[in-house]
Amino acid sequence: MAANPPPSFPLLHRLSAAAGVVTALTGSAGLAGWVFDVEYLKSVLPGLMSMKPNTALAFVLAGAALWFLQARPSQEAAAARYRATAQGLAAAVGLIGVATLAEYLFGWELGIDQLLFADNSRKSAYPGRMAAVTALNFALLGGALLLIDTETRRGYRLAQLLVLPVAVLSLFGLINYLYGVEALYRITPFSSLALHATVAFLLLCAGILLARPDRGLMAVVVAEGTAGITLRYLLPAAIVVPVAAGWLRLQGERAGLYELEFGLALFALSNVVVFMVLIGWSARVLHRVDTERTRAERALRASQAMFQGLYEFSPDAIVAVNREGRIARVNAQSERLFGYAREEMLGQPVELLIPQRFAEQHERDRRDYAARPRPRPMGAGLELYARRKDGGEFPADVNLGPLETEDGMLVLSTVRDITERKRIEEALSQQARELSRSNADLERFAYVASHDLQEPLRMVSSFTQLLARRYQGKLGPDADEYIGYAVSGAARMQQLINDLLAYSRVGTRGRPLAPIPVEDMLAEVLADLQVAIRESGAVVTHGTLPTVAADATQLRQLLQNLVGNAIKFRGERPPRIHVSAELREHSGAKGEAQWLFAVRDTGIGIAPEYRDRIFLIFQRLHTAQEYPGTGIGLALCKRIVERHGGHIWVESEPGQGSVFYFTLPEWVAADKKQLETAHA
């Protein structure tokens, strides 16, 4: 694959287009000089050669052609029109140059010299006709613009080869003007180059060279290597230094400061000194470049060695596949996993490693991936299988990733045998199914047992209460005590069964989560507990409480248990209870927001070693005579909070009161949409 163009290329393209614009403006200024008879626009300075009308027109056409070649419209149709326009303008430029040369060579009079304007100047034997060197330049530049995208077999750009003689002739003319050597730029009886024409030619040559910098001679100039750096440092100096030194020598001789011989010696010495400095400077730059390159090559070799080590000793098989779908590289683990020797796999279609029944589909998927390569797992959501040399298959986990190389893109496939993982997953799945079935059986058992125990227990409770009413004081004090024990035990058993039934129903009889205002729910709970609150002298307060996503019945049970426990497990002072809530961002298991609730009391407190035990079923820290209850309340709270995706815990010290914390999910619009979808 071709490498991406260097970042400098867009800038060079813009400079090329700008050169075309400036060249066209120079020609337009020359035409304006003829239209309005302004001598400065024709010849820049008095006494110099003027730019002929045909010359000015050719500059306008050439500059416009270069601009159209560099313009890059987004639509293909517009790009084709721009290119056709550029070629037409370039052909017109070349035709003007060739026609004028024919007039000089064959003595023809084609009538084009004064076609635009009449030239009454006597400075030339051919009024209105551009100089022969100008015509030659336009003939060459017209051909260069036409052939700007044509290459030879060796990669040379023909346009660049045609531009070079134009650049040399134009530079020669500019030097002549700079030195004031009229005999060099005024060749009798022919007209010679005008000053601004020489500048326009040089600008046009630079624009054409910069138009396609990725091929031919310019590819070396803009290269990032030592050759490009050397050229960019020395080429400008090779042009500017001799010209400047020659001009200074000439001015000194004209001023009578020294003789011809001394001037030549000074010219030679200055060139030697300047080029020695330039060569030394270039050598220093090249040394720095070579040092950096050596360091980079050393780092690259280390990186390649590291990559090779990681590649070879990877625990996964790594198979590199080219665009044709053939195996280009494999590592040692590939040999062990698939059973092939490395030589047996290289160059073979990758379908060699895929079960035959998947080969056709894999070819289609491979072509689709090559069109849009990106790192991703292969066959997401599907069960993938690979094939060994002996024909055996194994489940595989495959990941794909593109890798750009000098030879094109390779697709790296990491292949892992997941036979053992599948076995473990199946075992875990089986255990989960058995556990789920066991839990369901236990829940059904708890429900059935609790339900079936209700009727005989009600009968026992009813008859013991009847005995207590009828025979109170008639059977003696022992009988009254025994009957009291039976009535109390039946009541505790009935409460225990009801609590056990509620505990078993948390996971099976729960309702869908809905928006529940906690403040309203707390008010209902406090109304139910008003007798206990009044008898204990409790004061229950709360802060601003939110709306949460909850099962209303279970939220009611949760608050009733926590507030009821705070009232029940009190000390000698009337209890003070406060309920508050605080929003915690990204605190849920899936990163969603959750409300953190706190139920604070001034009760008897809990020792640190019992903080986890109190949430276990049937775990009590006090006797029923001290504090009545079944030991299921906090276990029920824990199960309700976990069913809602939250967590519950306590912070407490004996005699200092307790704070029960629990989290519930925030109610958001997504919950409402999910709930509506579930009901639909």
XYZ file of C-alpha atoms in Angstrom:
680
model
C 0.000 0.000 0.000
C 1.169 3.515 -0.695
C 2.213 5.499 2.292
C 0.228 8.533 3.333
C 1.589 11.815 1.891
C 3.809 13.874 4.204
C 2.103 16.787 5.970
C 4.109 19.249 3.819
C 2.383 18.177 0.590
C -0.837 20.204 1.099
C 1.292 23.311 1.727
C 3.306 22.691 -1.449
C 0.090 22.292 -3.445
C -1.178 25.611 -2.097
C 2.120 27.317 -2.968
C 1.889 25.912 -6.487
C -1.634 27.276 -6.914
C -0.479 30.640 -5.539
C 2.381 30.704 -8.089
C -0.194 30.200 -10.849
C -2.298 33.083 -9.532
C 0.685 35.470 -9.272
C 1.859 34.503 -12.787
C -1.611 35.175 -14.200
C -1.709 38.549 -12.398
C 1.718 39.455 -13.838
C 0.475 38.733 -17.340
C -2.726 40.685 -16.626
C -0.637 43.676 -15.508
C 1.325 43.506 -18.787
C -1.908 43.438 -20.813
C -3.224 46.376 -18.783
C -0.046 48.285 -19.664
C -0.826 47.842 -23.367
C -4.503 48.668 -22.929
C -3.846 51.914 -21.023
C -0.390 52.586 -22.517
C 1.342 52.525 -19.107
C 5.056 52.034 -19.700
C 5.806 50.891 -16.149
C 3.367 47.978 -16.552
C 4.976 47.031 -19.844
C 8.657 47.169 -18.841
C 8.829 47.856 -15.033
C 11.684 50.346 -15.447
C 12.307 52.901 -18.214
C 14.711 51.712 -20.877
C 14.183 48.012 -20.211
C 12.561 45.560 -22.566
C 8.775 45.575 -22.468
C 6.569 42.506 -22.093
C 4.927 41.836 -25.474
C 1.135 41.408 -25.631
C 1.418 37.761 -26.677
C 3.830 37.148 -23.807
C 1.411 38.702 -21.314
C -1.475 36.646 -22.715
C 0.557 33.436 -22.522
C 1.400 34.147 -18.863
C -2.298 34.619 -18.076
C -3.159 31.319 -19.787
C -0.255 29.417 -18.146
C -1.019 30.756 -14.651
C -4.706 29.870 -15.025
C -3.807 26.374 -16.277
C -1.616 25.778 -13.206
C -4.370 26.966 -10.868
C -6.966 24.695 -12.479
C -4.553 21.757 -12.165
C -4.176 22.389 -8.431
C -7.845 23.042 -7.696
C -9.450 20.006 -6.021
C -13.249 20.164 -6.186
C -15.113 17.510 -4.181
C -17.257 16.278 -7.074
C -15.700 14.099 -9.776
C -17.583 15.832 -12.600
C -16.229 19.237 -11.541
C -12.698 17.798 -11.226
C -12.918 16.441 -14.788
C -14.037 19.861 -16.080
C -11.186 21.600 -14.270
C -8.657 19.204 -15.751
C -10.034 19.600 -19.277
C -9.895 23.397 -18.872
C -6.289 23.235 -17.668
C -5.265 21.069 -20.627
C -6.949 23.446 -23.071
C -5.154 26.448 -21.595
C -1.824 24.579 -21.580
C -2.272 23.636 -25.235
C -2.913 27.307 -26.104
C 0.305 28.334 -24.281
C 2.346 25.710 -26.135
C 0.754 26.682 -29.467
C 1.686 30.362 -28.986
C 5.297 29.390 -28.254
C 5.589 26.938 -31.164
C 3.991 29.378 -33.644
C 6.378 32.152 -32.659
C 9.393 29.834 -32.968
C 8.203 28.846 -36.442
C 8.122 32.523 -37.422
C 11.752 32.881 -36.303
C 12.989 29.650 -37.877
C 11.207 29.783 -41.211
C 10.785 33.523 -41.661
C 7.001 33.202 -41.669
C 4.644 36.020 -40.867
C 1.619 34.415 -39.246
C 0.022 37.705 -38.178
C -0.030 36.864 -34.473
C 2.620 39.332 -33.286
C 0.384 42.418 -33.403
C -2.945 40.664 -33.298
C -3.870 42.083 -29.895
C -2.117 45.482 -29.997
C -0.059 47.471 -32.516
C 3.589 47.790 -31.441
C 5.261 50.863 -32.939
C 8.443 50.365 -30.933
C 11.715 50.427 -32.876
C 13.651 48.454 -30.245
C 13.176 45.235 -32.159
C 13.404 44.155 -35.772
C 10.117 42.297 -35.231
C 7.675 44.684 -33.511
C 5.170 42.965 -31.226
C 6.937 39.612 -31.410
C 8.075 37.964 -28.192
C 11.739 36.991 -27.880
C 12.824 33.662 -29.316
C 13.920 32.459 -25.870
C 10.473 33.491 -24.540
C 8.754 31.480 -27.263
C 10.970 28.487 -26.483
C 10.093 28.775 -22.807
C 6.347 28.867 -23.535
C 6.609 25.882 -25.872
C 8.361 23.896 -23.145
C 6.034 25.059 -20.345
C 2.918 24.356 -22.406
C 4.174 20.801 -22.893
C 5.026 20.538 -19.184
C 1.503 21.562 -18.161
C 0.020 19.038 -20.597
C 2.293 16.234 -19.355
C 2.235 17.109 -15.655
C 0.887 13.683 -14.609
C 2.843 11.610 -17.152
C 5.673 9.409 -15.876
C 8.408 7.386 -17.537
C 9.020 3.763 -16.623
C 11.729 4.883 -14.241
C 9.373 7.212 -12.431
C 10.554 10.517 -13.940
C 8.002 13.277 -14.394
C 8.285 14.595 -17.977
C 6.906 17.952 -16.878
C 9.808 18.440 -14.470
C 12.344 17.586 -17.171
C 10.795 20.176 -19.515
C 10.767 22.832 -16.785
C 14.497 22.608 -16.009
C 15.819 24.278 -19.225
C 13.207 27.047 -18.812
C 14.387 27.630 -15.248
C 18.046 27.785 -16.389
C 17.330 30.252 -19.233
C 15.159 32.441 -16.981
C 17.763 32.448 -14.223
C 20.391 33.407 -16.782
C 18.267 36.328 -17.910
C 17.661 37.458 -14.322
C 21.417 37.368 -13.592
C 22.059 39.466 -16.684
C 19.595 42.111 -15.499
C 21.118 41.963 -12.014
C 24.631 42.490 -13.383
C 23.487 45.119 -15.867
C 25.106 43.277 -18.783
C 22.839 44.447 -21.569
C 24.624 42.431 -24.242
C 23.597 39.240 -22.451
C 19.851 39.857 -22.432
C 19.475 42.000 -25.555
C 20.359 39.760 -28.497
C 20.225 41.736 -31.746
C 18.187 41.643 -33.915
C 15.807 39.630 -31.702
C 13.810 40.925 -28.760
C 14.963 39.539 -25.455
C 13.352 38.663 -22.139
C 11.675 41.459 -20.190
C 12.625 41.734 -16.504
C 9.187 40.851 -15.125
C 8.900 38.065 -17.714
C 12.038 36.402 -16.327
C 10.568 36.595 -12.799
C 7.223 35.233 -14.018
C 8.978 32.333 -15.772
C 10.880 31.426 -12.612
C 7.674 31.610 -10.577
C 5.835 29.444 -13.095
C 8.674 26.888 -13.093
C 8.556 26.697 -9.293
C 4.769 26.279 -9.388
C 4.962 23.376 -11.842
C 7.707 21.650 -9.834
C 5.688 21.985 -6.610
C 2.481 20.797 -8.265
C 3.486 17.122 -8.108
C 6.161 16.816 -5.392
C 5.702 13.088 -4.806
C 7.432 11.868 -7.983
C 10.490 12.547 -10.114
C 13.141 15.081 -9.158
C 10.993 16.795 -6.525
C 10.499 13.529 -4.648
C 14.197 13.695 -3.771
C 14.030 17.385 -2.803
C 11.082 16.972 -0.396
C 12.254 13.602 0.984
C 12.789 13.356 4.741
C 16.080 11.456 4.378
C 19.638 12.722 4.137
C 19.421 13.288 0.372
C 16.459 15.628 0.749
C 17.995 17.491 3.654
C 21.275 17.937 1.745
C 19.507 19.271 -1.332
C 17.347 21.670 0.658
C 20.400 23.114 2.392
C 22.832 23.272 -0.527
C 20.639 23.962 -3.579
C 19.586 27.519 -2.575
C 23.159 28.286 -1.545
C 24.529 26.940 -4.835
C 22.349 29.466 -6.665
C 22.460 32.496 -4.399
C 26.109 32.480 -3.263
C 27.844 32.530 -6.697
C 25.377 35.107 -8.027
C 25.871 37.382 -5.015
C 29.658 36.942 -5.055
C 29.832 37.699 -8.787
C 27.685 40.819 -8.351
C 29.889 42.116 -5.525
C 33.052 41.441 -7.552
C 31.592 43.241 -10.577
C 30.556 46.260 -8.502
C 34.028 46.484 -6.976
C 35.702 46.432 -10.382
C 33.318 49.065 -11.744
C 34.007 51.263 -8.728
C 37.777 50.941 -9.393
C 38.489 49.251 -6.042
C 40.635 46.529 -7.612
C 41.800 45.123 -10.925
C 40.311 42.217 -12.874
C 42.827 39.688 -11.545
C 42.229 40.615 -7.912
C 38.495 40.516 -8.492
C 38.717 36.990 -9.901
C 40.836 35.844 -6.965
C 38.433 37.438 -4.495
C 35.482 35.826 -6.285
C 37.118 32.379 -6.137
C 38.132 32.764 -2.484
C 34.694 33.920 -1.389
C 33.083 30.954 -3.147
C 35.541 28.536 -1.514
C 34.968 29.974 1.975
C 31.196 30.112 1.680
C 30.911 26.596 0.306
C 33.287 25.253 2.939
C 31.009 26.762 5.601
C 27.948 25.366 3.881
C 29.500 21.931 3.502
C 30.567 21.926 7.156
C 27.114 23.030 8.250
C 25.500 20.404 6.030
C 27.861 17.741 7.369
C 26.881 18.685 10.914
C 23.209 18.481 10.034
C 23.710 15.158 8.278
C 25.682 13.852 11.252
C 22.825 14.771 13.545
C 20.358 13.121 11.174
C 22.514 9.991 10.955
C 22.846 9.897 14.749
C 19.097 10.193 15.173
C 18.544 7.593 12.478
C 20.986 5.211 14.149
C 19.241 5.746 17.465
C 15.865 5.218 15.815
C 17.087 2.078 14.052
C 18.427 0.744 17.346
C 15.102 1.466 19.043
C 13.291 -0.088 16.103
C 15.393 -3.233 16.333
C 14.706 -3.440 20.064
C 11.017 -2.901 19.430
C 11.005 -5.528 16.709
C 12.830 -7.958 18.992
C 10.310 -7.300 21.741
C 7.420 -7.688 19.326
C 8.934 -10.870 17.959
C 9.357 -12.209 21.481
C 5.792 -11.328 22.426
C 4.589 -12.728 19.122
C 6.443 -16.012 19.410
C 5.868 -16.652 23.106
C 2.267 -15.526 23.261
C 0.043 -18.085 25.016
C -2.444 -17.612 22.184
C -1.976 -18.732 18.615
C -1.388 -15.698 16.358
C -2.064 -16.070 12.647
C -1.337 -13.174 10.236
C -3.390 -13.259 7.026
C -2.827 -11.057 3.949
C -5.484 -9.460 1.746
C -5.668 -12.579 -0.432
C -6.673 -14.616 2.602
C -3.400 -16.543 2.771
C -1.397 -17.162 5.915
C 1.644 -14.848 5.996
C 2.965 -15.458 9.521
C 2.294 -17.774 12.458
C 3.850 -18.099 15.919
C 5.047 -21.123 17.856
C 1.755 -21.540 19.697
C -0.009 -21.875 16.321
C 2.102 -24.932 15.577
C 1.271 -26.480 18.952
C -2.433 -25.628 18.777
C -3.181 -26.686 15.206
C -0.633 -29.494 14.863
C 0.901 -28.152 11.624
C 4.548 -27.304 11.096
C 5.070 -23.621 10.309
C 6.062 -24.367 6.705
C 2.825 -26.294 6.197
C 0.711 -23.251 7.078
C 2.592 -20.388 5.388
C 1.081 -19.430 2.023
C -2.007 -21.600 2.564
C -5.571 -20.214 2.636
C -6.625 -19.424 6.191
C -9.634 -21.718 5.674
C -7.121 -24.520 6.294
C -7.672 -23.866 10.006
C -11.466 -23.618 9.836
C -14.004 -26.478 9.781
C -15.202 -27.153 6.250
C -18.837 -26.352 7.060
C -17.865 -22.763 7.958
C -15.329 -22.151 5.141
C -17.685 -20.560 2.588
C -19.232 -18.178 5.100
C -15.776 -17.325 6.424
C -14.590 -16.268 2.959
C -17.487 -13.806 2.688
C -16.884 -12.464 6.185
C -13.173 -12.092 5.421
C -13.880 -9.969 2.337
C -16.289 -7.781 4.316
C -13.691 -7.298 7.042
C -10.984 -6.362 4.500
C -13.283 -3.584 3.222
C -13.592 -2.111 6.762
C -10.735 -3.416 8.940
C -10.919 -2.621 12.654
C -10.004 -4.358 15.925
C -12.919 -6.515 17.075
C -13.794 -10.002 18.317
C -14.660 -12.439 15.556
C -18.210 -13.783 15.397
C -19.516 -11.862 18.413
C -22.390 -13.828 19.939
C -21.564 -16.975 17.950
C -19.817 -20.192 18.884
C -16.613 -20.439 16.847
C -14.658 -23.594 16.106
C -11.180 -24.190 14.687
C -9.754 -27.306 13.023
C -6.521 -29.128 13.750
C -4.363 -30.990 11.267
C -5.869 -34.327 12.342
C -9.375 -33.006 11.576
C -10.316 -32.571 15.215
C -12.252 -29.435 16.131
C -12.181 -27.285 19.245
C -14.170 -24.250 20.416
C -12.152 -21.055 19.940
C -12.116 -17.441 21.017
C -10.857 -15.321 18.086
C -9.963 -11.603 17.998
C -9.076 -9.671 14.846
C -6.934 -6.587 14.308
C -5.452 -4.909 11.190
C -1.693 -4.311 10.957
C -0.192 -2.021 8.292
C 3.132 -3.281 6.907
C 5.380 -2.398 3.974
C 3.880 -5.319 2.088
C 0.302 -4.200 2.725
C -2.269 -4.790 5.385
C -2.204 -7.988 7.434
C -5.043 -9.158 9.642
C -3.773 -10.547 12.944
C -5.996 -13.251 14.426
C -5.421 -14.381 18.007
C -6.884 -17.849 18.548
C -7.423 -19.371 21.988
C -8.633 -22.891 22.716
C -11.541 -22.448 25.136
C -12.417 -26.123 25.567
C -11.618 -26.003 29.287
C -13.442 -22.706 29.709
C -16.503 -24.157 27.994
C -16.371 -27.156 30.326
C -16.168 -24.909 33.382
C -18.940 -22.658 32.075
C -21.160 -25.658 31.469
C -20.419 -26.974 34.961
C -21.180 -23.581 36.491
C -24.323 -23.285 34.397
C -25.429 -26.704 35.577
C -24.714 -25.747 39.177
C -26.612 -22.486 38.711
C -29.612 -24.367 37.290
C -29.487 -26.835 40.168
C -29.126 -24.015 42.691
C -32.000 -22.120 41.088
C -34.145 -25.238 41.154
C -33.127 -25.898 44.768
C -33.944 -22.313 45.748
C -37.283 -22.557 43.995
C -38.004 -25.833 45.798
C -37.009 -24.282 49.122
C -39.216 -21.249 48.479
C -42.126 -23.476 47.535
C -41.467 -25.618 50.597
C -41.332 -22.573 52.864
C -44.547 -21.234 51.368
C -46.370 -24.570 51.510
C -45.078 -25.366 54.983
C -46.003 -21.927 56.258
C -49.410 -22.067 54.589
C -50.182 -25.608 55.818
C -49.076 -24.789 59.358
C -51.413 -21.816 59.553
C -54.657 -23.784 59.937
C -53.633 -26.177 62.773
C -51.798 -23.319 64.457
C -54.904 -21.145 64.336
C -56.839 -24.050 65.867
C -54.259 -24.452 68.676
C -54.234 -20.708 69.282
C -58.044 -20.487 69.311
C -58.506 -23.367 71.765
C -55.748 -22.232 74.107
C -57.279 -18.747 74.178
C -60.689 -20.350 74.837
C -59.182 -22.342 77.731
C -57.664 -19.167 79.105
C -61.000 -17.345 79.049
C -63.139 -20.198 80.457
C -60.862 -21.685 83.090
C -58.834 -18.671 84.193
C -58.461 -19.097 87.994
C -60.428 -22.362 88.114
C -57.654 -24.915 87.533
C -55.073 -23.481 89.828
C -52.107 -21.170 89.381
C -49.955 -23.756 87.560
C -52.673 -24.389 84.960
C -53.071 -20.651 84.385
C -49.297 -20.347 83.853
C -49.173 -23.290 81.456
C -52.129 -22.018 79.457
C -50.398 -18.589 79.235
C -47.265 -20.265 77.890
C -49.330 -22.097 75.255
C -51.134 -18.925 74.138
C -47.882 -16.943 73.955
C -46.065 -19.736 72.106
C -48.863 -20.094 69.573
C -48.828 -16.329 68.939
C -45.027 -16.320 68.481
C -45.246 -19.306 66.168
C -47.936 -17.584 64.116
C -45.791 -14.450 63.820
C -42.761 -16.555 62.902
C -44.688 -18.313 60.138
C -45.958 -14.998 58.769
C -42.425 -13.552 58.771
C -41.023 -16.680 57.140
C -43.746 -16.503 54.502
C -42.898 -12.831 53.794
C -39.188 -13.693 53.577
C -39.776 -16.478 51.045
C -41.973 -14.260 48.881
C -39.412 -11.454 48.386
C -37.929 -13.040 45.270
C -41.000 -14.838 43.909
C -43.924 -12.524 44.618
C -42.200 -9.197 44.056
C -43.889 -6.588 41.886
C -42.198 -4.625 39.059
C -40.276 -1.561 40.203
C -42.212 1.674 39.947
C -41.681 5.280 41.051
C -42.398 5.435 44.808
C -42.207 8.718 46.782
C -40.371 7.622 49.939
C -41.715 10.548 51.959
C -45.322 9.452 51.354
C -44.460 5.824 52.108
C -42.771 6.829 55.391
C -45.896 8.750 56.403
C -47.999 5.596 55.919
C -45.516 3.526 57.956
C -45.562 6.052 60.815
C -49.354 5.973 60.803
C -49.237 2.182 61.215
C -46.720 2.536 64.067
C -48.518 5.383 65.876
C -49.446 3.214 68.898
C -45.820 2.115 69.425
C -44.618 5.683 68.852
C -47.072 7.065 71.408
C -46.293 4.400 74.034
C -42.517 4.810 73.685
C -42.564 8.600 73.428
C -40.524 8.312 70.211
C -39.848 11.331 67.984
C -39.442 10.467 64.297
C -38.128 13.142 61.892
C -36.912 13.071 58.323
C -35.169 15.190 55.733
C -36.166 15.638 52.105
C -36.802 12.157 50.756
C -36.721 11.328 47.020
C -38.718 9.189 44.624
C -37.028 5.839 44.003
C -37.557 2.810 41.790
C -39.042 0.231 44.156
C -41.669 -2.395 44.900
C -44.175 -0.478 47.035
C -45.059 -3.417 49.313
C -41.468 -4.352 49.954
C -40.388 -0.738 50.505
C -43.137 -0.463 53.100
C -41.851 -3.615 54.840
C -38.280 -2.266 54.750
C -39.143 1.073 56.362
C -41.516 -0.505 58.859
C -38.886 -2.976 60.062
C -36.108 -0.387 60.364
C -38.225 2.288 62.095
C -39.980 -0.365 64.221
C -36.629 -1.792 65.356
C -35.419 1.704 66.251
C -38.490 2.107 68.474
C -38.242 -1.382 69.950
C -34.512 -1.521 70.737
C -34.479 1.634 72.836
C -32.844 2.468 76.092
C -34.311 4.268 79.059
C -34.700 7.548 77.168
C -37.465 8.059 74.578
C -36.010 7.187 71.171
C -35.074 9.838 68.628
C -35.187 8.594 65.003
C -34.191 10.501 61.853
C -34.516 9.307 58.239
C -32.407 11.025 55.540
C -31.285 10.426 51.928
C -28.322 11.513 49.780
C -27.775 10.986 46.040
C -24.590 9.084 45.122
C -23.480 9.289 41.448
C -22.191 6.117 39.719
C -22.499 4.080 42.909
C -24.549 1.211 41.479
C -23.205 -2.039 40.065
C -23.785 -0.713 36.517
C -22.553 2.792 37.244
C -26.042 4.267 37.733
C -26.941 6.788 40.419
C -28.298 5.488 43.746
C -29.894 7.067 46.813
C -28.130 6.383 50.093
C -30.688 6.261 52.950
C -29.811 6.490 56.624
C -32.085 5.562 59.571
C -30.485 6.970 62.751
C -31.617 6.155 66.281
C -30.527 6.720 69.866
C -31.135 3.123 70.938
C -29.061 0.503 72.699
C -26.571 0.069 69.830
C -24.837 -3.027 68.486
C -21.386 -4.392 69.234
C -19.027 -4.470 66.208
C -18.745 -8.278 66.155
C -22.510 -8.604 65.619
C -22.947 -6.106 62.759
C -23.039 -8.788 60.033
C -24.764 -11.463 62.119
C -27.927 -9.434 62.655
C -28.785 -9.665 58.917
C -28.892 -13.488 59.014
C -32.252 -15.246 59.347
C -33.281 -16.340 62.862
C -30.236 -14.602 64.402
C -31.172 -12.808 67.635
C -28.949 -10.930 70.082
C -31.578 -10.801 72.841
C -34.190 -13.128 74.297
C -37.856 -12.867 73.392
C -38.576 -11.705 76.956
C -36.171 -8.766 76.571
C -37.181 -7.725 73.079
C -39.973 -9.621 71.293
C -39.502 -10.712 67.663
C -38.695 -13.654 65.387
C -35.177 -12.767 64.181
C -36.314 -12.449 60.566
C -36.887 -8.683 60.271
C -33.373 -7.532 59.339
C -32.813 -10.615 57.144
C -35.996 -9.600 55.305
C -34.654 -6.025 54.983
C -31.403 -7.324 53.510
C -33.209 -9.487 50.972
C -35.517 -6.627 49.933
C -32.599 -4.190 49.428
C -30.577 -6.737 47.439
C -33.595 -7.540 45.269
C -33.622 -3.810 44.374
C -29.909 -3.913 43.462
C -28.784 -2.137 46.625
C -26.742 -2.854 49.747
C -27.534 -2.555 53.482
C -25.190 -2.260 56.467
C -25.065 -0.804 59.976
C -22.678 1.441 61.890
C -23.124 1.332 65.645
C -21.534 1.287 69.083
C -23.152 -0.141 72.225
C -25.035 2.583 74.080
C -24.442 5.120 71.278
C -27.338 4.294 68.973
C -27.191 2.902 65.434
C -27.293 4.097 61.835
C -28.731 1.662 59.298
C -27.650 2.540 55.758
C -29.167 1.143 52.589
C -29.113 2.102 48.900
C -31.929 2.116 46.353
C -31.768 3.002 42.620
C -32.750 6.488 41.493
C -35.931 6.680 39.426
C -35.123 8.065 35.956
C -36.905 8.243 32.596
C -35.096 5.095 31.426
C -36.756 3.122 34.249
C -40.161 4.314 33.096
C -39.487 3.337 29.492
C -38.148 -0.080 30.569
C -41.212 -0.632 32.761
C -43.598 0.282 29.945
C -41.768 -2.097 27.594
C -41.978 -4.908 30.148
C -45.735 -4.397 30.610
C -46.252 -4.277 26.822
